[in-house]
């Protein structure tokens, strides 16, 4: 789900989409709604570029989303493919300082290993598929290190994100799709004021 897609009808719209597996339904649907002025960057390990991408302002990069702080993740899941941290990707694309209007992440469990890299960037909306839930006491198939999943959600809240949609993936009941919207400081100020007696 995208909140208020009409707000993306500005000429400097920027979208990052991690994990395509060659499926461009999201990107094509977005262009159909907001137009081709939106600069869309798609990232995946596979060779999933297509000829119509350039005419639709879709830029494919055969890069995986790694972690700047969890090298165990990078070493365990990557077999020689190019893997970059979020910051390295922004540097390569010369996007430092630009607002990312939509950040879509569906990278098959990478979200647990690299969320600290992208949670604080200037993004207006984050659309993410969560794959399983890590355990705070042991490694699981969701994540190879113990991790408290509430840290992930707390980090989003600390960056002023709120959940505006969530649903289970009907094809895999261990996966959940969340949509987060970043709200401005005045919204939070009213909610952080103590209730007077």
PDB file of C-alpha atoms in Angstrom:
ATOM      1  CA  UNK A   1       0.000   0.000   0.000  1.00  0.00           C
ATOM      2  CA  UNK A   2       1.145   3.530  -0.820  1.00  0.00           C
ATOM      3  CA  UNK A   3      -0.291   6.439   1.141  1.00  0.00           C
ATOM      4  CA  UNK A   4      -1.520   9.372  -0.983  1.00  0.00           C
ATOM      5  CA  UNK A   5       0.214   8.391  -4.256  1.00  0.00           C
ATOM      6  CA  UNK A   6      -0.927  11.693  -5.801  1.00  0.00           C
ATOM      7  CA  UNK A   7       1.724  13.402  -3.648  1.00  0.00           C
ATOM      8  CA  UNK A   8       4.343  11.658  -5.792  1.00  0.00           C
ATOM      9  CA  UNK A   9       3.272  13.670  -8.826  1.00  0.00           C
ATOM     10  CA  UNK A  10       6.143  16.086  -8.341  1.00  0.00           C
ATOM     11  CA  UNK A  11       9.061  16.217 -10.698  1.00  0.00           C
ATOM     12  CA  UNK A  12      11.795  15.149  -8.274  1.00  0.00           C
ATOM     13  CA  UNK A  13      10.109  11.942  -7.063  1.00  0.00           C
ATOM     14  CA  UNK A  14      12.623   9.242  -6.048  1.00  0.00           C
ATOM     15  CA  UNK A  15      11.826   5.570  -5.368  1.00  0.00           C
ATOM     16  CA  UNK A  16      14.118   2.748  -4.211  1.00  0.00           C
ATOM     17  CA  UNK A  17      12.844  -0.815  -4.635  1.00  0.00           C
ATOM     18  CA  UNK A  18      14.942  -3.661  -3.201  1.00  0.00           C
ATOM     19  CA  UNK A  19      14.216  -7.256  -4.220  1.00  0.00           C
ATOM     20  CA  UNK A  20      12.411  -7.529  -7.542  1.00  0.00           C
ATOM     21  CA  UNK A  21      13.107 -11.087  -8.717  1.00  0.00           C
ATOM     22  CA  UNK A  22      12.291  -9.728 -12.171  1.00  0.00           C
ATOM     23  CA  UNK A  23       8.746  -8.768 -11.214  1.00  0.00           C
ATOM     24  CA  UNK A  24       7.949  -5.152 -12.000  1.00  0.00           C
ATOM     25  CA  UNK A  25       4.267  -5.060 -10.994  1.00  0.00           C
ATOM     26  CA  UNK A  26       4.860  -2.502  -8.235  1.00  0.00           C
ATOM     27  CA  UNK A  27       7.034  -0.213 -10.345  1.00  0.00           C
ATOM     28  CA  UNK A  28       4.786  -0.407 -13.421  1.00  0.00           C
ATOM     29  CA  UNK A  29       1.688   0.210 -11.298  1.00  0.00           C
ATOM     30  CA  UNK A  30       3.309   3.215  -9.664  1.00  0.00           C
ATOM     31  CA  UNK A  31       4.204   4.719 -13.044  1.00  0.00           C
ATOM     32  CA  UNK A  32       0.656   4.133 -14.278  1.00  0.00           C
ATOM     33  CA  UNK A  33      -0.655   6.154 -11.310  1.00  0.00           C
ATOM     34  CA  UNK A  34       1.892   8.967 -10.931  1.00  0.00           C
ATOM     35  CA  UNK A  35       3.615   9.122 -14.323  1.00  0.00           C
ATOM     36  CA  UNK A  36       7.097   8.519 -15.687  1.00  0.00           C
ATOM     37  CA  UNK A  37       8.707  11.551 -14.056  1.00  0.00           C
ATOM     38  CA  UNK A  38       9.265   9.421 -10.941  1.00  0.00           C
ATOM     39  CA  UNK A  39      12.880   8.188 -10.872  1.00  0.00           C
ATOM     40  CA  UNK A  40      12.715   4.531  -9.810  1.00  0.00           C
ATOM     41  CA  UNK A  41      15.776   2.481  -8.861  1.00  0.00           C
ATOM     42  CA  UNK A  42      15.373  -1.302  -8.607  1.00  0.00           C
ATOM     43  CA  UNK A  43      17.990  -3.475  -6.879  1.00  0.00           C
ATOM     44  CA  UNK A  44      18.461  -7.247  -6.959  1.00  0.00           C
ATOM     45  CA  UNK A  45      21.244  -9.822  -7.352  1.00  0.00           C
ATOM     46  CA  UNK A  46      19.798 -11.444 -10.460  1.00  0.00           C
ATOM     47  CA  UNK A  47      19.957 -10.327 -14.064  1.00  0.00           C
ATOM     48  CA  UNK A  48      16.428  -8.905 -14.157  1.00  0.00           C
ATOM     49  CA  UNK A  49      16.816  -5.762 -16.255  1.00  0.00           C
ATOM     50  CA  UNK A  50      14.415  -5.367 -19.185  1.00  0.00           C
ATOM     51  CA  UNK A  51      14.444  -3.249 -22.315  1.00  0.00           C
ATOM     52  CA  UNK A  52      11.385  -1.127 -21.463  1.00  0.00           C
ATOM     53  CA  UNK A  53      12.930   0.052 -18.177  1.00  0.00           C
ATOM     54  CA  UNK A  54      14.834   2.976 -19.687  1.00  0.00           C
ATOM     55  CA  UNK A  55      11.765   4.426 -21.417  1.00  0.00           C
ATOM     56  CA  UNK A  56       9.833   4.199 -18.129  1.00  0.00           C
ATOM     57  CA  UNK A  57      12.530   5.911 -15.995  1.00  0.00           C
ATOM     58  CA  UNK A  58      13.292   2.644 -14.172  1.00  0.00           C
ATOM     59  CA  UNK A  59      16.971   2.058 -13.439  1.00  0.00           C
ATOM     60  CA  UNK A  60      18.020  -1.514 -12.628  1.00  0.00           C
ATOM     61  CA  UNK A  61      21.103  -2.211 -10.493  1.00  0.00           C
ATOM     62  CA  UNK A  62      22.411  -5.729  -9.989  1.00  0.00           C
ATOM     63  CA  UNK A  63      23.382  -5.021  -6.381  1.00  0.00           C
ATOM     64  CA  UNK A  64      22.239  -6.659  -3.189  1.00  0.00           C
ATOM     65  CA  UNK A  65      21.395  -4.725  -0.037  1.00  0.00           C
ATOM     66  CA  UNK A  66      24.001  -5.639   2.542  1.00  0.00           C
ATOM     67  CA  UNK A  67      24.754  -4.458   6.028  1.00  0.00           C
ATOM     68  CA  UNK A  68      27.418  -2.002   7.160  1.00  0.00           C
ATOM     69  CA  UNK A  69      27.429  -3.477  10.675  1.00  0.00           C
ATOM     70  CA  UNK A  70      26.592  -7.200  10.327  1.00  0.00           C
ATOM     71  CA  UNK A  71      29.334  -8.847   8.288  1.00  0.00           C
ATOM     72  CA  UNK A  72      28.114 -12.289   9.381  1.00  0.00           C
ATOM     73  CA  UNK A  73      24.946 -11.622   7.382  1.00  0.00           C
ATOM     74  CA  UNK A  74      26.928 -10.489   4.356  1.00  0.00           C
ATOM     75  CA  UNK A  75      29.204 -13.543   4.485  1.00  0.00           C
ATOM     76  CA  UNK A  76      26.414 -16.071   5.080  1.00  0.00           C
ATOM     77  CA  UNK A  77      23.977 -15.062   2.366  1.00  0.00           C
ATOM     78  CA  UNK A  78      26.120 -13.711  -0.435  1.00  0.00           C
ATOM     79  CA  UNK A  79      27.976 -15.873  -2.947  1.00  0.00           C
ATOM     80  CA  UNK A  80      30.189 -13.470  -4.899  1.00  0.00           C
ATOM     81  CA  UNK A  81      27.417 -11.062  -5.904  1.00  0.00           C
ATOM     82  CA  UNK A  82      27.932  -7.338  -5.483  1.00  0.00           C
ATOM     83  CA  UNK A  83      26.566  -6.359  -2.103  1.00  0.00           C
ATOM     84  CA  UNK A  84      26.489  -2.778  -0.881  1.00  0.00           C
ATOM     85  CA  UNK A  85      25.295  -1.067   2.254  1.00  0.00           C
ATOM     86  CA  UNK A  86      22.530   1.509   1.925  1.00  0.00           C
ATOM     87  CA  UNK A  87      25.034   4.339   2.318  1.00  0.00           C
ATOM     88  CA  UNK A  88      27.311   2.873  -0.372  1.00  0.00           C
ATOM     89  CA  UNK A  89      24.345   2.675  -2.752  1.00  0.00           C
ATOM     90  CA  UNK A  90      23.431   6.304  -2.114  1.00  0.00           C
ATOM     91  CA  UNK A  91      27.067   7.315  -2.672  1.00  0.00           C
ATOM     92  CA  UNK A  92      27.288   5.382  -5.945  1.00  0.00           C
ATOM     93  CA  UNK A  93      24.073   6.930  -7.246  1.00  0.00           C
ATOM     94  CA  UNK A  94      24.958  10.405  -5.904  1.00  0.00           C
ATOM     95  CA  UNK A  95      21.695  10.491  -3.944  1.00  0.00           C
ATOM     96  CA  UNK A  96      23.063  11.622  -0.558  1.00  0.00           C
ATOM     97  CA  UNK A  97      20.839  14.406   0.730  1.00  0.00           C
ATOM     98  CA  UNK A  98      17.892  13.552  -1.535  1.00  0.00           C
ATOM     99  CA  UNK A  99      14.521  12.602  -0.104  1.00  0.00           C
ATOM    100  CA  UNK A 100      13.408   9.072  -0.961  1.00  0.00           C
ATOM    101  CA  UNK A 101       9.656   9.291  -1.471  1.00  0.00           C
ATOM    102  CA  UNK A 102       9.141   5.512  -1.371  1.00  0.00           C
ATOM    103  CA  UNK A 103      11.536   2.933   0.018  1.00  0.00           C
ATOM    104  CA  UNK A 104      10.326  -0.594  -0.789  1.00  0.00           C
ATOM    105  CA  UNK A 105      12.232  -3.501   0.754  1.00  0.00           C
ATOM    106  CA  UNK A 106      11.534  -7.165   0.006  1.00  0.00           C
ATOM    107  CA  UNK A 107      14.955  -8.744   0.283  1.00  0.00           C
ATOM    108  CA  UNK A 108      14.234 -12.116   1.888  1.00  0.00           C
ATOM    109  CA  UNK A 109      15.321 -11.572   5.507  1.00  0.00           C
ATOM    110  CA  UNK A 110      17.917  -8.880   4.855  1.00  0.00           C
ATOM    111  CA  UNK A 111      15.642  -6.425   6.682  1.00  0.00           C
ATOM    112  CA  UNK A 112      16.723  -7.801  10.058  1.00  0.00           C
ATOM    113  CA  UNK A 113      20.437  -7.464   9.242  1.00  0.00           C
ATOM    114  CA  UNK A 114      20.495  -3.973   7.740  1.00  0.00           C
ATOM    115  CA  UNK A 115      17.582  -1.932   9.109  1.00  0.00           C
ATOM    116  CA  UNK A 116      19.934   0.302  11.120  1.00  0.00           C
ATOM    117  CA  UNK A 117      21.477   1.412   7.807  1.00  0.00           C
ATOM    118  CA  UNK A 118      18.254   2.692   6.229  1.00  0.00           C
ATOM    119  CA  UNK A 119      15.862   3.500   9.091  1.00  0.00           C
ATOM    120  CA  UNK A 120      17.360   6.965   9.589  1.00  0.00           C
ATOM    121  CA  UNK A 121      17.550   8.084   5.949  1.00  0.00           C
ATOM    122  CA  UNK A 122      15.292  10.819   4.624  1.00  0.00           C
ATOM    123  CA  UNK A 123      12.459   8.572   3.411  1.00  0.00           C
ATOM    124  CA  UNK A 124       8.787   9.571   3.430  1.00  0.00           C
ATOM    125  CA  UNK A 125       7.312   6.053   3.224  1.00  0.00           C
ATOM    126  CA  UNK A 126       8.754   2.601   3.824  1.00  0.00           C
ATOM    127  CA  UNK A 127       7.022  -0.448   2.379  1.00  0.00           C
ATOM    128  CA  UNK A 128       8.591  -3.639   3.673  1.00  0.00           C
ATOM    129  CA  UNK A 129       7.936  -7.349   3.741  1.00  0.00           C
ATOM    130  CA  UNK A 130       9.060  -8.914   7.013  1.00  0.00           C
ATOM    131  CA  UNK A 131      10.245 -12.517   6.667  1.00  0.00           C
ATOM    132  CA  UNK A 132       9.718 -14.487   9.855  1.00  0.00           C
ATOM    133  CA  UNK A 133      10.507 -13.175  13.308  1.00  0.00           C
ATOM    134  CA  UNK A 134      13.985 -13.419  14.839  1.00  0.00           C
ATOM    135  CA  UNK A 135      14.433 -14.759  18.353  1.00  0.00           C
ATOM    136  CA  UNK A 136      15.942 -12.671  21.165  1.00  0.00           C
ATOM    137  CA  UNK A 137      17.745 -15.738  22.564  1.00  0.00           C
ATOM    138  CA  UNK A 138      19.033 -17.756  19.584  1.00  0.00           C
ATOM    139  CA  UNK A 139      19.645 -17.839  15.869  1.00  0.00           C
ATOM    140  CA  UNK A 140      16.660 -18.738  13.672  1.00  0.00           C
ATOM    141  CA  UNK A 141      16.073 -19.148   9.962  1.00  0.00           C
ATOM    142  CA  UNK A 142      14.799 -15.556   9.986  1.00  0.00           C
ATOM    143  CA  UNK A 143      18.076 -14.175  11.297  1.00  0.00           C
ATOM    144  CA  UNK A 144      21.366 -15.829  12.193  1.00  0.00           C
ATOM    145  CA  UNK A 145      21.956 -13.872  15.396  1.00  0.00           C
ATOM    146  CA  UNK A 146      19.761 -13.400  18.457  1.00  0.00           C
ATOM    147  CA  UNK A 147      17.673 -10.266  17.988  1.00  0.00           C
ATOM    148  CA  UNK A 148      14.677  -8.711  19.656  1.00  0.00           C
ATOM    149  CA  UNK A 149      12.222  -7.814  16.872  1.00  0.00           C
ATOM    150  CA  UNK A 150      10.855  -4.937  18.929  1.00  0.00           C
ATOM    151  CA  UNK A 151      14.195  -3.143  18.377  1.00  0.00           C
ATOM    152  CA  UNK A 152      13.324  -3.013  14.669  1.00  0.00           C
ATOM    153  CA  UNK A 153       9.893  -1.477  15.256  1.00  0.00           C
ATOM    154  CA  UNK A 154      11.185   0.843  17.995  1.00  0.00           C
ATOM    155  CA  UNK A 155      13.809   2.190  15.574  1.00  0.00           C
ATOM    156  CA  UNK A 156      11.063   3.055  13.078  1.00  0.00           C
ATOM    157  CA  UNK A 157       9.020   4.808  15.771  1.00  0.00           C
ATOM    158  CA  UNK A 158      12.083   6.754  16.946  1.00  0.00           C
ATOM    159  CA  UNK A 159      12.443   8.041  13.371  1.00  0.00           C
ATOM    160  CA  UNK A 160       8.796   9.268  13.386  1.00  0.00           C
ATOM    161  CA  UNK A 161       7.330   6.417  11.320  1.00  0.00           C
ATOM    162  CA  UNK A 162       3.843   5.069  11.959  1.00  0.00           C
ATOM    163  CA  UNK A 163       2.257   1.928  10.542  1.00  0.00           C
ATOM    164  CA  UNK A 164      -0.584   2.719   8.165  1.00  0.00           C
ATOM    165  CA  UNK A 165      -1.072  -0.759   6.762  1.00  0.00           C
ATOM    166  CA  UNK A 166      -0.107  -4.337   7.591  1.00  0.00           C
ATOM    167  CA  UNK A 167      -1.213  -7.653   6.206  1.00  0.00           C
ATOM    168  CA  UNK A 168      -0.067 -11.234   6.084  1.00  0.00           C
ATOM    169  CA  UNK A 169       1.345 -12.537   2.822  1.00  0.00           C
ATOM    170  CA  UNK A 170      -1.286 -15.055   1.693  1.00  0.00           C
ATOM    171  CA  UNK A 171       1.385 -17.142  -0.079  1.00  0.00           C
ATOM    172  CA  UNK A 172       3.664 -17.431   2.964  1.00  0.00           C
ATOM    173  CA  UNK A 173       2.145 -17.019   6.416  1.00  0.00           C
ATOM    174  CA  UNK A 174       5.566 -16.282   7.947  1.00  0.00           C
ATOM    175  CA  UNK A 175       5.778 -13.066   5.907  1.00  0.00           C
ATOM    176  CA  UNK A 176       4.054  -9.793   6.737  1.00  0.00           C
ATOM    177  CA  UNK A 177       3.799  -6.668   4.638  1.00  0.00           C
ATOM    178  CA  UNK A 178       4.043  -3.379   6.527  1.00  0.00           C
ATOM    179  CA  UNK A 179       3.639   0.159   5.237  1.00  0.00           C
ATOM    180  CA  UNK A 180       5.118   2.991   7.283  1.00  0.00           C
ATOM    181  CA  UNK A 181       4.615   6.733   6.879  1.00  0.00           C
ATOM    182  CA  UNK A 182       6.953   9.362   8.300  1.00  0.00           C
ATOM    183  CA  UNK A 183       5.040  12.048  10.153  1.00  0.00           C
ATOM    184  CA  UNK A 184       6.308  15.559  10.830  1.00  0.00           C
ATOM    185  CA  UNK A 185       7.379  16.720  14.285  1.00  0.00           C
ATOM    186  CA  UNK A 186       4.166  18.666  15.099  1.00  0.00           C
ATOM    187  CA  UNK A 187       2.231  15.380  14.992  1.00  0.00           C
ATOM    188  CA  UNK A 188       4.518  13.857  17.597  1.00  0.00           C
ATOM    189  CA  UNK A 189       4.691  16.943  19.814  1.00  0.00           C
ATOM    190  CA  UNK A 190       1.006  16.665  20.671  1.00  0.00           C
ATOM    191  CA  UNK A 191       1.381  13.003  21.550  1.00  0.00           C
ATOM    192  CA  UNK A 192       4.467  13.402  23.714  1.00  0.00           C
ATOM    193  CA  UNK A 193       2.995  16.088  25.932  1.00  0.00           C
ATOM    194  CA  UNK A 194       2.139  14.665  29.361  1.00  0.00           C
ATOM    195  CA  UNK A 195      -1.541  14.618  30.213  1.00  0.00           C
ATOM    196  CA  UNK A 196      -2.194  17.153  32.956  1.00  0.00           C
ATOM    197  CA  UNK A 197      -4.218  16.272  36.029  1.00  0.00           C
TER     198      UNK A 197
END
